[in-house]
Coordinates of C-alpha atoms in Angstrom, one line a residue:
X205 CA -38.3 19.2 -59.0
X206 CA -36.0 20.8 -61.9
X207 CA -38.8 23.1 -62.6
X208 CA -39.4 24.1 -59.0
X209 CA -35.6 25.1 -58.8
X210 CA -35.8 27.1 -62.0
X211 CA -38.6 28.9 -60.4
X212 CA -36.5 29.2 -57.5
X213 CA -34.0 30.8 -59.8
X214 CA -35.5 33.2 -61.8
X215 CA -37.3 34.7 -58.4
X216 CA -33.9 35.1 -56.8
X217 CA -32.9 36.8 -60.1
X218 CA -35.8 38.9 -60.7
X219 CA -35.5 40.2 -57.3
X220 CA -31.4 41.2 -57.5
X221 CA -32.0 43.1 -60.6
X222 CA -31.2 46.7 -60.0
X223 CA -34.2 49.3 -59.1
X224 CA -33.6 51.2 -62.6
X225 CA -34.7 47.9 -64.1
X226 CA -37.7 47.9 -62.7
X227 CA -39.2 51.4 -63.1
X228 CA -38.3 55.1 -62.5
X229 CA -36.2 55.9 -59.3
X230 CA -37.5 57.5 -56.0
X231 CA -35.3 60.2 -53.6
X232 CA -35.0 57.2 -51.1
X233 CA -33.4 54.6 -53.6
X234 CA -31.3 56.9 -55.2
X235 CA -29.3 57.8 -51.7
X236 CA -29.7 54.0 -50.9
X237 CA -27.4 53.4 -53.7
X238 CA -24.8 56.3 -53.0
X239 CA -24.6 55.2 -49.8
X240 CA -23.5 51.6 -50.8
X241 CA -21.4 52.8 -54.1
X242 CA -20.2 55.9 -53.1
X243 CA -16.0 55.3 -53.9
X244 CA -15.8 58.2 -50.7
X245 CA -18.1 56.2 -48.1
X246 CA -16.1 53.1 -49.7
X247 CA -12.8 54.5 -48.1
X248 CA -14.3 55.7 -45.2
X249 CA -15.4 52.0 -44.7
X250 CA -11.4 51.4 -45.1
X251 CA -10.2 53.9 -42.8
X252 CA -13.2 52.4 -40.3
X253 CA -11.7 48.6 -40.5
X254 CA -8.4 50.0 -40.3
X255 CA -9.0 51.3 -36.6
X256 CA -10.7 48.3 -36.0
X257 CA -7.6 46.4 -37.0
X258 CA -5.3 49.3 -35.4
X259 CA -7.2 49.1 -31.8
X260 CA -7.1 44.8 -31.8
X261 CA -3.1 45.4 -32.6
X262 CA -3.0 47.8 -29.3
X263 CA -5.0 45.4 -27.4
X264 CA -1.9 42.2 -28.4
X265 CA 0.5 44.4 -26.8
X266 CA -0.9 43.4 -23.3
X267 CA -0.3 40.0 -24.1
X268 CA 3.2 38.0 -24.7
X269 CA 4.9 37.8 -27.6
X270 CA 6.5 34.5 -28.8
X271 CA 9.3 34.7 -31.2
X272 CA 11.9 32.6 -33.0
X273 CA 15.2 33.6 -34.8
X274 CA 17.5 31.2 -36.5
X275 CA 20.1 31.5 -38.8
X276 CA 23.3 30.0 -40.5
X277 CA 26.9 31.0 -40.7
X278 CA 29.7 29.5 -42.7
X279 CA 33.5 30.3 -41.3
X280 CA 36.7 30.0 -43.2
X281 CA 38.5 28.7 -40.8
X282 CA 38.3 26.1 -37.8
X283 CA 39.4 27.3 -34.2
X284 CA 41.7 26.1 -32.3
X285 CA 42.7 26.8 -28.4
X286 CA 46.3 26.0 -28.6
X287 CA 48.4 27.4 -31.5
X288 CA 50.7 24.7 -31.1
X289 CA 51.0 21.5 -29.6
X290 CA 51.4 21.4 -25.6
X291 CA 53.8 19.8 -23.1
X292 CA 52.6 18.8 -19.9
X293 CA 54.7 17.9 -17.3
X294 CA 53.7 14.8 -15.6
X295 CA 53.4 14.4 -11.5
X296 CA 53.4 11.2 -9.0
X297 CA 51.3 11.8 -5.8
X298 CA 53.5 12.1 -3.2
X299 CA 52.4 10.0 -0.1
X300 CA 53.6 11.8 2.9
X301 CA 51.2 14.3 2.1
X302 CA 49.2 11.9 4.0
X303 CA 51.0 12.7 6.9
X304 CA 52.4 16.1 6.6
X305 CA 50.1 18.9 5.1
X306 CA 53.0 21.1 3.8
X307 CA 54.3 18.0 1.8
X308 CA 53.7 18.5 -2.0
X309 CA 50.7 16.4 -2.8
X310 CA 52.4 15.7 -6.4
X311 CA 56.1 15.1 -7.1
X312 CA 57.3 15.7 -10.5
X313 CA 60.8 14.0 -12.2
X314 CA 63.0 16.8 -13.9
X315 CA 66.1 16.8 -15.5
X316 CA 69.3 16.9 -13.5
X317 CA 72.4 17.8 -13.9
X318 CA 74.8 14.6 -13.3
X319 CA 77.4 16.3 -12.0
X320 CA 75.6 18.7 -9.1
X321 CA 72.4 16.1 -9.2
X322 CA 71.0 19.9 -9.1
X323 CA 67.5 20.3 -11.3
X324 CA 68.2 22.0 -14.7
X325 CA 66.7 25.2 -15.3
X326 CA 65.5 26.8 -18.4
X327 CA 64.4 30.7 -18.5
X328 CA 63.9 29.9 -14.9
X329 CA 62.0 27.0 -14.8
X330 CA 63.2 23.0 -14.4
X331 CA 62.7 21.0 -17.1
X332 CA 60.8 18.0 -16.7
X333 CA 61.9 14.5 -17.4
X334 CA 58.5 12.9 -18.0
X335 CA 55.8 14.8 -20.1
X336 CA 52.5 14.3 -21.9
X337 CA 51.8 15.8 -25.0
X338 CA 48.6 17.2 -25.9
X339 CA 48.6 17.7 -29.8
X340 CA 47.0 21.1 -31.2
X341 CA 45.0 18.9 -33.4
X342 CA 43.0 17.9 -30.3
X343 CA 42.0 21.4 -29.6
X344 CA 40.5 22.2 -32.9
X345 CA 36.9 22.1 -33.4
X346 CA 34.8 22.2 -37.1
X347 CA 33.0 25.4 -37.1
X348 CA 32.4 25.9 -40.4
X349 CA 28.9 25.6 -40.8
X350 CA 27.0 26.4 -37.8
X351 CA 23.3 26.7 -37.2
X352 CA 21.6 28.4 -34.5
X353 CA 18.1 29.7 -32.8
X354 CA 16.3 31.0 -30.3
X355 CA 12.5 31.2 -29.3
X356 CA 11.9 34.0 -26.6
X357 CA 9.2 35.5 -25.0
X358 CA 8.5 38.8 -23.9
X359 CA 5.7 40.1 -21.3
X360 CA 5.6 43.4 -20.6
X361 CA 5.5 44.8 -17.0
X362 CA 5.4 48.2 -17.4
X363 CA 6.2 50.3 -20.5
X364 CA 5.4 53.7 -18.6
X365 CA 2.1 54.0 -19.2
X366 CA 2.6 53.3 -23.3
X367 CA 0.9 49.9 -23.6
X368 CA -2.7 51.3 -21.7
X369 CA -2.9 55.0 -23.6
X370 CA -2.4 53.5 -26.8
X371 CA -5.2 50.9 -26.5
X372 CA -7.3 54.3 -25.0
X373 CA -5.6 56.4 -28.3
X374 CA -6.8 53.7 -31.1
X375 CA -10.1 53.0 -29.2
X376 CA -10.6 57.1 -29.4
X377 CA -9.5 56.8 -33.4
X378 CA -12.2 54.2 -34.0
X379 CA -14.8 55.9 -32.8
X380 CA -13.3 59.1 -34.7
X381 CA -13.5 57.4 -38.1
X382 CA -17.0 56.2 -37.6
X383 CA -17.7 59.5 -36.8
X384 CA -16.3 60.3 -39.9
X385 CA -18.0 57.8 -41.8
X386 CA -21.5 59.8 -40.5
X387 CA -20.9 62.9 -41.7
X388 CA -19.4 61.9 -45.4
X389 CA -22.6 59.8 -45.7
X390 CA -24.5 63.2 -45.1
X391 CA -22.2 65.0 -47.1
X392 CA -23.0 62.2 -49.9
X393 CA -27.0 62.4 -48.7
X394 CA -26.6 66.2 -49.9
X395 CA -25.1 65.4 -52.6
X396 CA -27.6 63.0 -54.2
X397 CA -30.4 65.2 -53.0
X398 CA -28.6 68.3 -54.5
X399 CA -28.4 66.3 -58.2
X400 CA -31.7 64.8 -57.7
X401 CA -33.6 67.6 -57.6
X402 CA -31.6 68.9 -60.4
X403 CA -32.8 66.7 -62.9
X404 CA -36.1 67.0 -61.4
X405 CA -35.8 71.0 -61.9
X406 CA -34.6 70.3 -65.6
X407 CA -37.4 68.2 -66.2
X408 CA -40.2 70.7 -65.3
X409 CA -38.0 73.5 -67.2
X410 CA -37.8 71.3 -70.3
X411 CA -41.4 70.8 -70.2
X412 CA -42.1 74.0 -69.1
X413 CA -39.7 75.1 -72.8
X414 CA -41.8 73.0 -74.9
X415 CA -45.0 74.8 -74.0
X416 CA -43.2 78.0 -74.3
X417 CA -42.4 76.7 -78.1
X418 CA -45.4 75.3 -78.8
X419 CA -47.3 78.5 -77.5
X420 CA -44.8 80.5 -79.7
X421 CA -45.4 78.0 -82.6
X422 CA -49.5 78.8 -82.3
X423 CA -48.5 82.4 -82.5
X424 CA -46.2 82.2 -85.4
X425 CA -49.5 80.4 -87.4
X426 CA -51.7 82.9 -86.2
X427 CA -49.7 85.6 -87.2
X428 CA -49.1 83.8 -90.7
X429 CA -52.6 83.4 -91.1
X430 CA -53.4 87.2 -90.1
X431 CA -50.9 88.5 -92.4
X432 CA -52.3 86.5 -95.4
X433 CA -55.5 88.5 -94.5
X434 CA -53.8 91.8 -94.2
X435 CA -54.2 92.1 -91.0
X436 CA -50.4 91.5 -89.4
X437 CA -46.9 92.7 -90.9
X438 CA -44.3 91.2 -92.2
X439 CA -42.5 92.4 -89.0
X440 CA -44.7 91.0 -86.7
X441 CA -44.1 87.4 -88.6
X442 CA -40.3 88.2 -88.5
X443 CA -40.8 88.8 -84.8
X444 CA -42.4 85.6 -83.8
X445 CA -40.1 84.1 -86.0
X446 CA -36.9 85.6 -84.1
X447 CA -38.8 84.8 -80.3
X448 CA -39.6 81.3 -81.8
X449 CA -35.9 80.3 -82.8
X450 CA -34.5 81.3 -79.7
X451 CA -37.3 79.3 -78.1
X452 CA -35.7 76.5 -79.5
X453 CA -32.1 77.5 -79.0
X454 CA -33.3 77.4 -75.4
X455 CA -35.1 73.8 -75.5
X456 CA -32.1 72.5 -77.0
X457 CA -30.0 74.0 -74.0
X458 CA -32.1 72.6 -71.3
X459 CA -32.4 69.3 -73.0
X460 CA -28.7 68.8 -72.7
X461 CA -28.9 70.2 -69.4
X462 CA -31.3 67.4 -68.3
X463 CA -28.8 64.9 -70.2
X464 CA -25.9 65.7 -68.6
X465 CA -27.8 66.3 -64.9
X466 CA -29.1 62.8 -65.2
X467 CA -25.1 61.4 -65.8
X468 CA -23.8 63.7 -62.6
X469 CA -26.8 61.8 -60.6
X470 CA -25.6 58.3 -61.9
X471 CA -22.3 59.3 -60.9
X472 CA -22.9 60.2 -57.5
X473 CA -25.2 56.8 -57.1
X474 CA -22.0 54.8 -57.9
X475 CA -24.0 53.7 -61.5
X476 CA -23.1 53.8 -65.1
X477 CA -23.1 57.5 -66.3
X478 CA -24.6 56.6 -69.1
X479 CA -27.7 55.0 -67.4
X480 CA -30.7 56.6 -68.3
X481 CA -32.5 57.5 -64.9
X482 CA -36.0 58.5 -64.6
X483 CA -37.1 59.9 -61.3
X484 CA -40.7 59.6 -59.3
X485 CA -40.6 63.6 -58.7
X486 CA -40.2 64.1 -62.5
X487 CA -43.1 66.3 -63.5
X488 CA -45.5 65.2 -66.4
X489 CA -46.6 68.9 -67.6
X490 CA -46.1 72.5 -66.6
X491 CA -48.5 72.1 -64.4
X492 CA -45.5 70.8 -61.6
X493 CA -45.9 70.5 -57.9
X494 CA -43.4 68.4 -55.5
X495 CA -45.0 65.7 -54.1
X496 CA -45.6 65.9 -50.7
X497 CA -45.7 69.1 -48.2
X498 CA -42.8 71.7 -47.0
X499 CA -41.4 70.6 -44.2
X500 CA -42.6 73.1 -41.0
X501 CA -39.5 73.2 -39.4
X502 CA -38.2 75.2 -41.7
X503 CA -40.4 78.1 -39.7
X504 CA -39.2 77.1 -36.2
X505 CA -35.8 78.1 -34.7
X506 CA -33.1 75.9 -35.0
X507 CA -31.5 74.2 -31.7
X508 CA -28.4 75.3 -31.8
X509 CA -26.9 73.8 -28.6
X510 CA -29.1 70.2 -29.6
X511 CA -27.2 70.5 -33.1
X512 CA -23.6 70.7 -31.4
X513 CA -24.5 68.0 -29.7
X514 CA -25.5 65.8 -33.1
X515 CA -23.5 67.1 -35.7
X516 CA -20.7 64.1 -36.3
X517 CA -18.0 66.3 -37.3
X518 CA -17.8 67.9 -34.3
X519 CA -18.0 64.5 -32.6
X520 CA -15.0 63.6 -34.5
X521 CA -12.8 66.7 -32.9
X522 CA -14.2 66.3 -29.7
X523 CA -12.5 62.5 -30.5
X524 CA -9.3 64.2 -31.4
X525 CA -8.7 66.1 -28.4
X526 CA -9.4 62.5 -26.3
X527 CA -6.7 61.4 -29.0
X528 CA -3.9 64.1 -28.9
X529 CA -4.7 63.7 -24.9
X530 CA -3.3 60.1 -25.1
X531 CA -1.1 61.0 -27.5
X532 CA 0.8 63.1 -24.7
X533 CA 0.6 60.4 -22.4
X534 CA 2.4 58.2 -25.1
X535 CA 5.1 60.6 -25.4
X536 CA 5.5 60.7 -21.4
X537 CA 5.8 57.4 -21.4
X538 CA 9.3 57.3 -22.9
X539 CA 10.3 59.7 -19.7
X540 CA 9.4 56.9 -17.3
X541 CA 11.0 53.2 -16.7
X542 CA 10.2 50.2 -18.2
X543 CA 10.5 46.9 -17.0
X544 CA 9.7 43.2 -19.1
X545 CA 10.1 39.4 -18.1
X546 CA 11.8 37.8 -20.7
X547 CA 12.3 33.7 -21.4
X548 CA 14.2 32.0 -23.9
X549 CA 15.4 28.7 -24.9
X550 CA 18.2 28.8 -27.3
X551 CA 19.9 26.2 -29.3
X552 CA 22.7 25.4 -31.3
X553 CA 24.8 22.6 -33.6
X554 CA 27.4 22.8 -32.6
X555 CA 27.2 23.2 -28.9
X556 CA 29.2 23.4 -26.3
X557 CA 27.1 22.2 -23.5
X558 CA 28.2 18.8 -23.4
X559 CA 31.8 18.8 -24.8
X560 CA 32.2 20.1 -28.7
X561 CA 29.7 18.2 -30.2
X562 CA 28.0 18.6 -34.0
X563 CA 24.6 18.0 -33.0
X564 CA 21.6 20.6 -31.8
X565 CA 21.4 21.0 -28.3
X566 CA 20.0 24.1 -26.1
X567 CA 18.8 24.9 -23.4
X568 CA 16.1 27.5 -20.9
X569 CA 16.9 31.0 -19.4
X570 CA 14.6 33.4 -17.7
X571 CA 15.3 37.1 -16.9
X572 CA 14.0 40.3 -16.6
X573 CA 15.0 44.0 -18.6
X574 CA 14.5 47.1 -16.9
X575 CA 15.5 50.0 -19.3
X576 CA 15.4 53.7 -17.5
X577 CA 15.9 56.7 -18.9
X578 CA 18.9 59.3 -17.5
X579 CA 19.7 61.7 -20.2
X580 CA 18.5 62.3 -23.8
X581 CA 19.4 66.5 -23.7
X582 CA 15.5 66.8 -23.1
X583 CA 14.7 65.6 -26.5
X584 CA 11.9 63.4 -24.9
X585 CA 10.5 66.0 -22.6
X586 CA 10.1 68.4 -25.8
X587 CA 8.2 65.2 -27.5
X588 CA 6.0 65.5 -25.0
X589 CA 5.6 69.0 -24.8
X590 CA 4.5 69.0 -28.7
X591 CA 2.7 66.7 -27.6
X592 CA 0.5 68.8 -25.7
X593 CA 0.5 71.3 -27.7
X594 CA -1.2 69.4 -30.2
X595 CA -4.2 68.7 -27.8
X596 CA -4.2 72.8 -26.9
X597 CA -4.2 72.5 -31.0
X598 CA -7.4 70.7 -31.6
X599 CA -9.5 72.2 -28.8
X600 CA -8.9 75.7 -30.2
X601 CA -10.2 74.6 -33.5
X602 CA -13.0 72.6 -31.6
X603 CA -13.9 76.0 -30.4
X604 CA -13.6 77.7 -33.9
X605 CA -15.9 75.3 -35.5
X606 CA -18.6 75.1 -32.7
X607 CA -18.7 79.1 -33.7
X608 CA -18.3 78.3 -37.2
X609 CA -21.2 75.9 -37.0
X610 CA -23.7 78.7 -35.1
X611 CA -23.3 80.5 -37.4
X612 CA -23.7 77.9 -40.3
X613 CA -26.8 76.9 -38.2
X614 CA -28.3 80.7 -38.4
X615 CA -27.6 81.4 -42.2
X616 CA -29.1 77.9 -42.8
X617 CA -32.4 78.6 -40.8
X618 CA -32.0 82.5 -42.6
X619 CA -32.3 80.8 -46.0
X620 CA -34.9 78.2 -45.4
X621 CA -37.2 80.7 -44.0
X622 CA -36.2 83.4 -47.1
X623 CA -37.0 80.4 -49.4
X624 CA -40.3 79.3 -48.3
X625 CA -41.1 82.9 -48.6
X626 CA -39.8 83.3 -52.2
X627 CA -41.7 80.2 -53.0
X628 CA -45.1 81.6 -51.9
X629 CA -45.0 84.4 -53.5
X630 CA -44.0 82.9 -56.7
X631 CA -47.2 80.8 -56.6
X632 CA -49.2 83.7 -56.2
X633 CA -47.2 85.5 -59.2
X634 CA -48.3 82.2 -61.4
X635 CA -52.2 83.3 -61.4
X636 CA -51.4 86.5 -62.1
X637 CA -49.0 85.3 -65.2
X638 CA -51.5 82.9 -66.4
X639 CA -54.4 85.2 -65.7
X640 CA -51.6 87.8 -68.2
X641 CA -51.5 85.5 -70.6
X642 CA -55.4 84.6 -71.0
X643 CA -56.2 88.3 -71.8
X644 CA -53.5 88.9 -73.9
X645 CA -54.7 86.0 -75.9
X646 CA -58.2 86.8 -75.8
X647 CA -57.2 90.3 -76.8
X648 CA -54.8 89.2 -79.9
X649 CA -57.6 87.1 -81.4
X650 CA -59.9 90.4 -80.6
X651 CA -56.8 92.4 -82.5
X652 CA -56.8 95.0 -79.8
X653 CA -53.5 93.5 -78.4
X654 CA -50.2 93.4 -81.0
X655 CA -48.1 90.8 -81.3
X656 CA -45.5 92.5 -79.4
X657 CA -47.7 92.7 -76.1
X658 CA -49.0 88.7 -76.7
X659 CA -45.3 87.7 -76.3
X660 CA -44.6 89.7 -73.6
X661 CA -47.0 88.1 -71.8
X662 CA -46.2 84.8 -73.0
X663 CA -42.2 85.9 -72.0
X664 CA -43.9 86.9 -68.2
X665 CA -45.7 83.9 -68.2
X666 CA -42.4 81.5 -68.6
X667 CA -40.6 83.6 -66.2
X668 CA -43.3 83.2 -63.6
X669 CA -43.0 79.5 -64.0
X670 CA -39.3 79.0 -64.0
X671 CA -39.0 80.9 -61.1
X672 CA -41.7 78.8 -59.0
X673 CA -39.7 75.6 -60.3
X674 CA -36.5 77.5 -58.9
X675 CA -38.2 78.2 -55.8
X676 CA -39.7 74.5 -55.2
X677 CA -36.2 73.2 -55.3
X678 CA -34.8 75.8 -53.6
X679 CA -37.2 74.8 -50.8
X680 CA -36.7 71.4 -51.1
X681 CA -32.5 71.6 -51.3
X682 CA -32.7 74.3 -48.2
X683 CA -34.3 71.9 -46.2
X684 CA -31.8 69.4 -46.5
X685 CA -29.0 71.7 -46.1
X686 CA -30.7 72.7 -43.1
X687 CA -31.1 68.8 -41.9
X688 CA -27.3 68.6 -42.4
X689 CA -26.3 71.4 -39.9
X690 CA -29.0 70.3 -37.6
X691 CA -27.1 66.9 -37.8
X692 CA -30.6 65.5 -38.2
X693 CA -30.0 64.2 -42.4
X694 CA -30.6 60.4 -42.6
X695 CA -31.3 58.6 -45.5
X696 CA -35.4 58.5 -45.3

């Protein structure tokens, strides 16, 4: 059983291991990487959950919202109703009030004078004989530490409109950042293809530079050998000599070419830069042809009105004008009234319900808030005109990059055509240049041709072939680019 599991274990390991560990890396898994490690497509991703997140927060606002606030206070001081202690004057009922309505229903005792038997009068008022004292003591209540709270809840009725175009507004901005998301991963799908088939191009010209030296390395012995035998100069060895070092210079150029194309294409597949990437398209010889044939719609006419349709970047401002169009509503919606039912129980220690009492106590209360709008100096109808100004905004620039994209479309479809072209011809130049370079062989060993004439043939014969590996990828990259405006790229 152990050993089955470490079986289990090494498969499972063996098959996470990264496609450069396994062998040399094809078109497909080189944009299947970029599209999972590119850092661009990785905020894209962000901005994409961060609608998401946005449009669920909208949605809530339908709902109602539950709240609690608390809090403490500590006062100085106590409080006290009566600054000083109170006198009361104290009444007997009176009972003919039984009898007789206008009767005083309370008789109070007041001082009199013994002499008129007439009540005694103080700033105007008798002064009563019996009293009861209330002390200011009584009155003062302990408020120095106080707690308090409330849990409320609000349900909107109608906020004008707000609550319904926002939830349309960050539905709209969802869909605008996936849109978004699309056309950076084609941008990224370019880009990959762009440095693949750069290193693929530096390949072929690095072999195509070590045949060049090696046929200028033959030449250099031959000529070596011919002047030992009196039959070449000096010059013509210096010659070769001179052709043959810049050869190399050359070799040595394109070789760090190829180094530092093979770090941009790690880059832009989110690995190592220093990961040494080998590619399925890499050619073994000079004797290099792309695998597979040229795409034939490079020859047909592009559908323009199809391609406005697919392309995601105009998606995305088709998105923005549904956006800036709820964005005005949003803006209206502070013009209009707004009503909410609110609830709320709120408690205390001390309270008052029941007498002053240090304890918590509370209680329920239900209402409603209407708030309407009178006069702001027509600072929110200007909002709201910006407002639409913005959405006149982005459909102007919708129209500017639908003709911006026509024309993209055209010089695209221009350029693919121009490069097949280009392309065929070079591969009928290539006969030609080796056919050049056979006779001005045959004809140096014959000595009817000088040395001169043998590398200018060899010079026509490198030319020939770095143009046809110019025009291969030129093909090949003008097909993309032409797949991007279409809106037809996908990672195949």
């Amino acid at each position: 059983m152990k050993l089955y599991k470490l079986l289990i274990c090494a498969i499972a390991l063996l098959s996470s291991l990264p496609v450069w560990a396994q062998g040399a890396y094809s078109l497909d898994s080189c944009r299947s990487m970029a599209l999972v490690h590119n850092k661009k497509l990785m905020m894209t991703r962000q901005r994409m959950a961060k609608a998401d997140y946005q449009h669920r927060e909208a949605f809530a606002a339908y709902l109602p919202a539950i709240d609690f606030e608390g809090g403490y206070t500590y006062n100085q001081k106590k409080i006290s109703i009566f600054g000083s202690d109170q006198y009361l004057p104290v009444g007997t009922f009176n009972p003919e009030a039984l009898l007789d309505p206008k009767a005083a229903k309370y008789n109070f005792d007041v001082v009199k004078n013994p002499e008129t038997g007439q009540p005694i009068m103080v700033n105007g008022q008798p002064v009563p004989s019996n009293i009861a004292l209330i002390p200011k003591t009584a009155m003062e209540y302990d408020i120095h530490n106080v707690f308090f709270g409330a849990i409320t809840l609000t349900q909107p009725i109608f906020m004008g409109g707000k609550i319904v175009a926002m939830n349309k507004l960050t539905g709209y901005a969802k869909e605008v950042a996936e849109a978004l998301h699309n056309n950076e991963a084609e941008n990224v799908i370019y880009a990959v293809d762009a440095a693949y088939w750069q290193v693929v191009s530096l390949k072929a010209k690095y072999d195509l530079a070590v045949s060049y030296v090696n046929l200028l390395d033959s030449l250099d012995h031959n000529v070596a050998l011919m002047m030992d035998e009196g039959v070449a100069t000096k010059s013509d060895k210096l010659s070769v000599d001179v052709k043959l070092n810049s050869a190399k210079v050359d070799l040595t150029k394109v070789e760090n070419g190829l180094t530092l194309s093979r770090m941009a294409l790690a880059q832009v597949c989110g690995m190592p830069i220093d990961s040494d990437m080998h590619l399925v398209d890499e050619p073994g010889g000079k004797d290099f042809t792309i695998a597979g044939e040229i795409d034939g719609t490079l020859l047909q006419s592009a559908d323009i009105d199809a391609a406005l349709q697919r392309r995601p970047d105009l998606h995305a401002l088709e998105l923005g004008i549904k956006v800036a169009g709820e964005q005005k509503k949003v803006a209206k919606s502070d013009m209009l009234p707004k009503v909410a039912l609110i609830g709320a129980y709120s408690f205390s220690n001390p309270n008052m319900f029941d007498g002053f009492s240090k304890r918590f106590a509370g209680a329920f209360s239900v209402g409603a808030v209407v708030k309407i709008p009178l006069w702001h100096w027509g600072g929110n109808y200007y909002k709201y005109k910006a407002a639409e100004v913005d959405e006149n905004l982005m459909r102007l620039q919708l129209a500017d990059a639908r003709d911006m994209v026509n024309l993209q479309i055209n010089q695209a479809s221009f350029k693919a055509r121009e490069s097949l072209k280009v392309y065929q011809t070079t591969m009928s130049n290539l006969t030609s240049a080796n056919e050049n370079l056979r006779c001005a062989t045959v004809g140096f060993k014959e000595g009817v041709i000088t040395t001169d004439d043998v590398m200018a043939a060899q010079t026509a014969w490198l030319k020939a072939y770095s143009e046809n590996i110019d025009a291969m990828i030129d093909v090949q990259l003008c097909d993309v680019y032409l797949r991007k405006v279409l809106g037809t790229l996908s990672a195949r």
